[in-house]
Amino acid sequence: MGPRSLVAATLTALAVLMTAPAVGQKGALTTSQSEAIAAYERALVDFKSILAERRRQIDAKEPLPNLPGQALYLARVAVISTYKDLTDAMPSRIGRPNKFEIPPAYFDAEIEPLIDEYSELFDVMEAPPANAQNSATPFKDVVDLATVIARAKGLPPDHAAAAGRISLGLFFAETNGKQNVRNGRSNTYMGSFQTGPSEDRNGRRKWQAIKGEIAAIDPHLSARDDKEEARARSIDRRFNHWTNVRDGLMNAHAEVFREIPAIVKTLPDPIDQMKLFELIQIVPTPTRSALKSGDLLNYRVSSPTIMKHLRNNSIFAFGRADRARTSASFREILAAMWLFNRKFEKAMAKYAEIKGR
């Protein structure tokens, strides 16, 4: 072989070595990776489709189906779930942080505009009825009612104040701080605290039982209560902000206010305190059992029904690994409530604003 031929052969060999995949280098996608990509892309197409359909119906003023938000909610769950499955299969797909503070392994920040549209559609679908009775001071109402209820339950001022702060978190968790909203996913739960008719009646009955104590503690608040009762007489009382918040707190949370000193000691983070009280709303029986157990954070739930309720409220709802869980401790449940973090942060900011006035 001549010198020219030798040089040419050497260059050809080098070119082959440079372009050929190295031993052990990542090659083609695995079957599971390809399936994960395809599942996420299908979920994204479906989500965009239902968003577009609801927007068209609303803009055209067409009648909406029963529970118009349910299909939207399930489509959003599918997008987050399939993205988590995708990042489990391909960690390199985990991207930048997003404005919703969703863990990046669960959410691609590039689709933030779709979630904005999702929220805007729910605002329309859950708009209050025409006869709803708003309050000019909705956030302060929640704090004042919770604080006076806690005082009636025997709490000292600092822990009564914690009840007010926690309850404002519940308002944001249930409606993102919006008054008198309906519910795009339920025909039962309505109002600022999203209660059913029986819960509202039960809360009102309990309020009447302590009304005398409330009047003695805060006559001004008691007088306001009398005015709101009279104003709400001709409507579904869940659509009067004051009476719905009051009755919602009395129905499910007031008895637990007595546990606030122990809760604050076990859960010093105010957002964790809010999460625990939100669990009183979602899964009241096991949460009360956990509080009574003496070992709150390690108390485990394993009932399929309870796990289903948690998933229906965006806890262990996303991705195969989370949905495969058959049990969880309260420590794990609180950690899995990351979708509530942003709402509770808003509540904390609003509480600081109220107290600063």
XYZ file of C-alpha atoms in Angstrom:
357
model
C 0.000 0.000 0.000
C 1.433 3.433 -0.976
C 1.752 6.405 1.342
C -1.396 8.109 -0.039
C -3.453 4.927 0.348
C -2.179 4.430 3.896
C -3.168 7.979 4.935
C -6.595 7.603 3.350
C -7.198 4.306 5.110
C -6.119 5.755 8.437
C -8.476 8.754 8.080
C -11.355 6.456 7.153
C -10.730 4.305 10.214
C -10.599 7.356 12.470
C -13.884 8.649 11.026
C -15.557 5.321 11.740
C -14.280 5.326 15.326
C -15.476 8.882 15.912
C -19.004 8.274 14.621
C -19.616 4.784 16.015
C -21.317 4.589 19.462
C -18.874 3.703 22.210
C -19.288 0.503 24.165
C -21.777 1.134 27.010
C -22.972 4.456 25.522
C -26.753 5.005 25.632
C -28.217 3.717 22.400
C -31.827 3.559 21.203
C -34.717 4.069 23.606
C -35.915 1.059 25.519
C -39.447 -0.201 25.026
C -40.543 1.203 28.388
C -39.048 4.611 27.552
C -40.780 4.702 24.169
C -44.076 3.728 25.805
C -43.650 6.420 28.469
C -43.038 9.093 25.822
C -46.053 7.961 23.806
C -48.306 7.881 26.892
C -47.314 11.426 27.872
C -47.847 12.734 24.347
C -51.313 11.134 24.221
C -52.221 12.615 27.598
C -51.054 16.042 26.444
C -53.158 15.832 23.280
C -56.211 14.781 25.303
C -55.681 17.610 27.803
C -55.409 20.211 25.060
C -58.508 18.768 23.391
C -60.754 18.974 26.470
C -59.442 22.465 27.274
C -60.325 23.590 23.757
C -63.747 21.945 23.914
C -64.707 23.629 27.213
C -63.416 26.985 25.980
C -65.477 26.686 22.801
C -68.607 25.725 24.749
C -68.183 28.599 27.179
C -67.447 31.173 24.492
C -70.435 29.939 22.466
C -72.613 30.024 25.619
C -73.581 26.399 25.057
C -74.964 24.324 27.956
C -72.153 22.519 29.747
C -72.346 18.834 30.664
C -73.019 17.732 34.226
C -69.848 18.089 36.320
C -68.047 19.971 33.551
C -64.789 20.125 35.460
C -64.406 16.393 36.021
C -63.091 15.579 32.532
C -60.681 18.526 32.797
C -59.453 17.365 36.191
C -58.891 13.791 35.034
C -57.057 14.998 31.938
C -54.755 17.152 34.082
C -54.110 14.212 36.412
C -53.217 12.082 33.388
C -50.730 14.683 32.138
C -48.960 14.932 35.492
C -49.076 11.147 35.996
C -47.664 10.244 32.610
C -44.961 12.899 32.925
C -43.902 11.391 36.269
C -43.812 7.950 34.639
C -41.721 9.469 31.847
C -39.195 11.063 34.206
C -39.016 7.823 36.185
C -38.069 6.047 32.959
C -35.880 8.920 31.707
C -34.562 11.150 34.525
C -32.915 13.360 31.900
C -36.408 14.661 31.050
C -36.687 16.408 34.427
C -36.611 20.089 33.539
C -36.555 23.522 35.140
C -38.697 24.645 38.104
C -42.197 25.914 37.320
C -44.256 28.804 38.649
C -46.782 26.451 40.254
C -44.075 24.999 42.517
C -44.905 21.475 41.367
C -41.862 19.193 41.720
C -40.162 19.224 38.279
C -40.223 15.423 38.106
C -44.027 15.701 37.891
C -44.435 18.675 35.583
C -42.895 20.108 32.428
C -42.655 23.883 32.861
C -43.199 24.316 29.119
C -46.920 23.575 29.561
C -47.565 26.257 32.196
C -49.970 28.095 29.811
C -52.213 25.009 29.706
C -52.599 25.075 33.502
C -53.353 28.808 33.344
C -56.155 28.035 30.889
C -57.336 25.188 33.131
C -57.641 27.602 36.079
C -59.433 30.222 33.997
C -61.998 27.682 32.813
C -62.684 26.565 36.378
C -63.164 30.201 37.396
C -65.965 30.418 34.826
C -67.516 27.017 35.591
C -67.474 27.595 39.351
C -68.668 31.198 39.368
C -71.040 31.946 42.284
C -74.797 32.011 41.608
C -76.396 35.396 41.028
C -77.903 35.533 44.530
C -74.671 34.697 46.375
C -73.940 37.008 49.297
C -70.316 38.127 49.312
C -68.458 39.729 52.186
C -66.365 42.867 51.866
C -63.835 41.306 54.269
C -63.769 37.601 53.346
C -60.275 36.759 54.632
C -60.683 38.623 57.906
C -64.040 36.886 58.407
C -62.351 33.481 58.320
C -59.676 34.537 60.792
C -62.154 36.227 63.153
C -64.605 33.316 63.166
C -61.936 30.678 63.710
C -60.265 32.708 66.454
C -63.457 33.272 68.435
C -64.499 29.625 68.042
C -61.097 28.551 69.351
C -61.456 30.898 72.305
C -64.892 29.413 73.027
C -63.196 25.997 73.004
C -60.861 27.185 75.748
C -57.696 28.026 73.808
C -55.403 30.827 75.018
C -54.842 33.796 72.693
C -51.694 32.498 70.943
C -53.249 29.148 70.064
C -56.557 30.804 69.142
C -54.551 32.945 66.720
C -53.052 29.747 65.260
C -56.614 28.494 64.677
C -57.325 31.652 62.685
C -54.211 31.245 60.571
C -54.857 27.545 59.948
C -58.469 28.193 58.980
C -57.438 30.823 56.453
C -55.284 28.086 54.930
C -58.386 25.888 54.648
C -60.189 28.661 52.757
C -57.356 28.788 50.225
C -57.130 24.997 50.033
C -60.828 24.621 49.270
C -61.424 27.535 46.879
C -58.072 29.317 46.449
C -59.539 32.132 48.517
C -62.629 32.719 46.339
C -66.015 33.362 47.931
C -69.205 31.374 47.413
C -67.933 29.270 44.525
C -69.775 26.309 43.089
C -67.990 23.060 42.274
C -67.176 21.891 38.753
C -66.594 18.342 39.984
C -69.463 17.893 42.446
C -73.143 18.720 42.788
C -72.933 18.328 46.565
C -70.118 20.499 47.873
C -70.531 24.256 47.507
C -69.589 27.608 49.007
C -66.478 29.182 50.477
C -65.737 26.081 52.566
C -67.155 23.557 50.081
C -69.659 21.860 52.391
C -72.585 19.582 51.654
C -76.116 20.357 52.908
C -75.875 17.979 55.882
C -72.489 19.353 56.912
C -73.849 22.878 56.749
C -76.847 21.964 58.918
C -74.641 20.152 61.433
C -72.302 23.111 61.671
C -75.156 25.523 62.185
C -76.582 23.352 64.987
C -73.200 23.271 66.733
C -72.836 27.050 66.352
C -76.207 27.658 67.966
C -75.070 25.553 70.930
C -72.125 27.890 71.655
C -73.657 31.163 70.454
C -74.086 32.386 74.026
C -70.387 31.888 74.747
C -69.472 33.609 71.469
C -71.612 36.630 72.380
C -69.886 36.897 75.752
C -66.405 36.702 74.203
C -67.028 39.036 71.233
C -70.348 40.933 71.219
C -69.441 42.770 68.005
C -68.841 39.523 66.109
C -72.056 38.072 67.528
C -73.995 41.093 66.243
C -72.445 40.636 62.801
C -73.502 37.008 62.932
C -77.121 37.979 63.619
C -77.103 40.262 60.563
C -75.654 37.561 58.304
C -78.172 34.996 59.563
C -81.009 37.345 58.689
C -79.498 38.153 55.300
C -79.072 34.477 54.390
C -82.583 33.446 55.392
C -83.945 33.314 51.838
C -81.056 31.514 50.112
C -78.995 28.356 50.357
C -76.950 29.485 53.356
C -73.808 27.984 51.863
C -73.796 30.917 49.447
C -73.485 33.451 52.214
C -69.744 33.608 52.825
C -69.986 34.222 56.559
C -72.476 31.473 57.383
C -70.744 28.888 55.176
C -67.327 29.522 56.723
C -68.798 29.506 60.218
C -70.776 26.304 59.737
C -67.940 24.594 57.875
C -65.550 25.279 60.747
C -68.072 24.179 63.366
C -68.944 20.980 61.488
C -65.486 19.472 61.084
C -62.729 21.532 62.639
C -63.870 23.216 65.848
C -63.474 20.128 68.021
C -59.942 19.637 66.724
C -59.012 23.205 67.714
C -58.515 21.840 71.245
C -55.618 19.776 69.864
C -53.763 22.800 68.470
C -51.229 23.072 71.351
C -50.114 19.460 70.759
C -50.300 19.840 66.966
C -48.075 22.934 67.021
C -45.533 21.050 69.146
C -45.494 18.051 66.774
C -45.735 20.116 63.564
C -43.871 23.421 64.087
C -44.133 24.278 60.370
C -47.341 26.372 59.921
C -47.907 24.878 56.467
C -47.829 21.347 57.902
C -50.423 22.473 60.440
C -52.655 23.649 57.585
C -52.145 20.357 55.758
C -53.252 18.401 58.821
C -56.463 20.409 59.128
C -57.098 19.974 55.411
C -56.909 16.222 56.056
C -59.712 16.705 58.603
C -61.688 17.936 55.597
C -60.619 15.093 53.287
C -60.308 12.024 55.560
C -61.663 13.075 58.967
C -61.902 9.699 60.715
C -58.304 8.461 60.241
C -56.962 11.957 60.921
C -58.739 12.094 64.266
C -57.479 8.578 65.019
C -53.942 9.660 64.175
C -54.231 12.617 66.554
C -55.443 10.343 69.349
C -52.740 7.734 68.718
C -49.955 9.641 70.439
C -47.720 9.060 67.403
C -49.269 11.264 64.727
C -46.523 11.191 62.113
C -46.032 7.421 62.175
C -49.723 6.537 62.228
C -50.490 4.537 59.056
C -53.620 4.277 56.952
C -54.163 1.279 54.693
C -57.877 1.312 53.922
C -58.437 1.233 50.123
C -61.313 3.687 50.606
C -59.103 6.167 52.456
C -56.323 5.839 49.878
C -58.943 6.504 47.178
C -60.114 9.672 48.957
C -56.525 10.867 49.208
C -55.941 10.259 45.488
C -59.170 12.048 44.620
C -57.686 15.091 46.357
C -54.326 15.046 44.551
C -52.404 13.051 47.180
C -50.571 9.973 45.816
C -52.482 10.630 42.609
C -49.693 11.030 40.068
C -47.662 8.314 38.414
C -47.657 4.547 38.729
C -45.345 4.455 41.725
C -47.529 6.802 43.790
C -50.781 5.195 42.709
C -49.472 1.714 43.562
C -49.249 2.626 47.242
C -51.558 0.587 49.464
C -50.734 2.415 52.697
C -49.023 5.540 53.981
C -47.986 7.140 57.258
C -49.134 10.652 58.070
C -45.532 11.787 57.641
C -45.670 10.462 54.064
C -49.131 11.917 53.460
C -48.064 15.401 54.557
C -45.001 15.200 52.298
C -47.198 14.135 49.375
C -49.460 17.195 49.747
C -47.075 19.354 47.698
C -49.881 20.554 45.436
C -51.295 22.450 48.445
C -48.044 24.264 49.258
C -48.628 27.228 46.970
C -52.163 27.764 48.304
C -50.974 27.692 51.889
C -48.155 30.107 51.107
C -50.775 32.524 49.743
C -52.791 32.058 52.933
C -49.737 32.822 55.062
C -49.093 36.015 53.111
C -52.730 37.083 53.436
C -52.700 36.336 57.180
C -49.581 38.485 57.639
C -51.323 41.276 55.731
C -54.426 41.071 57.948
C -52.393 41.066 61.146
C -50.267 43.947 59.894
C -53.208 46.292 59.497
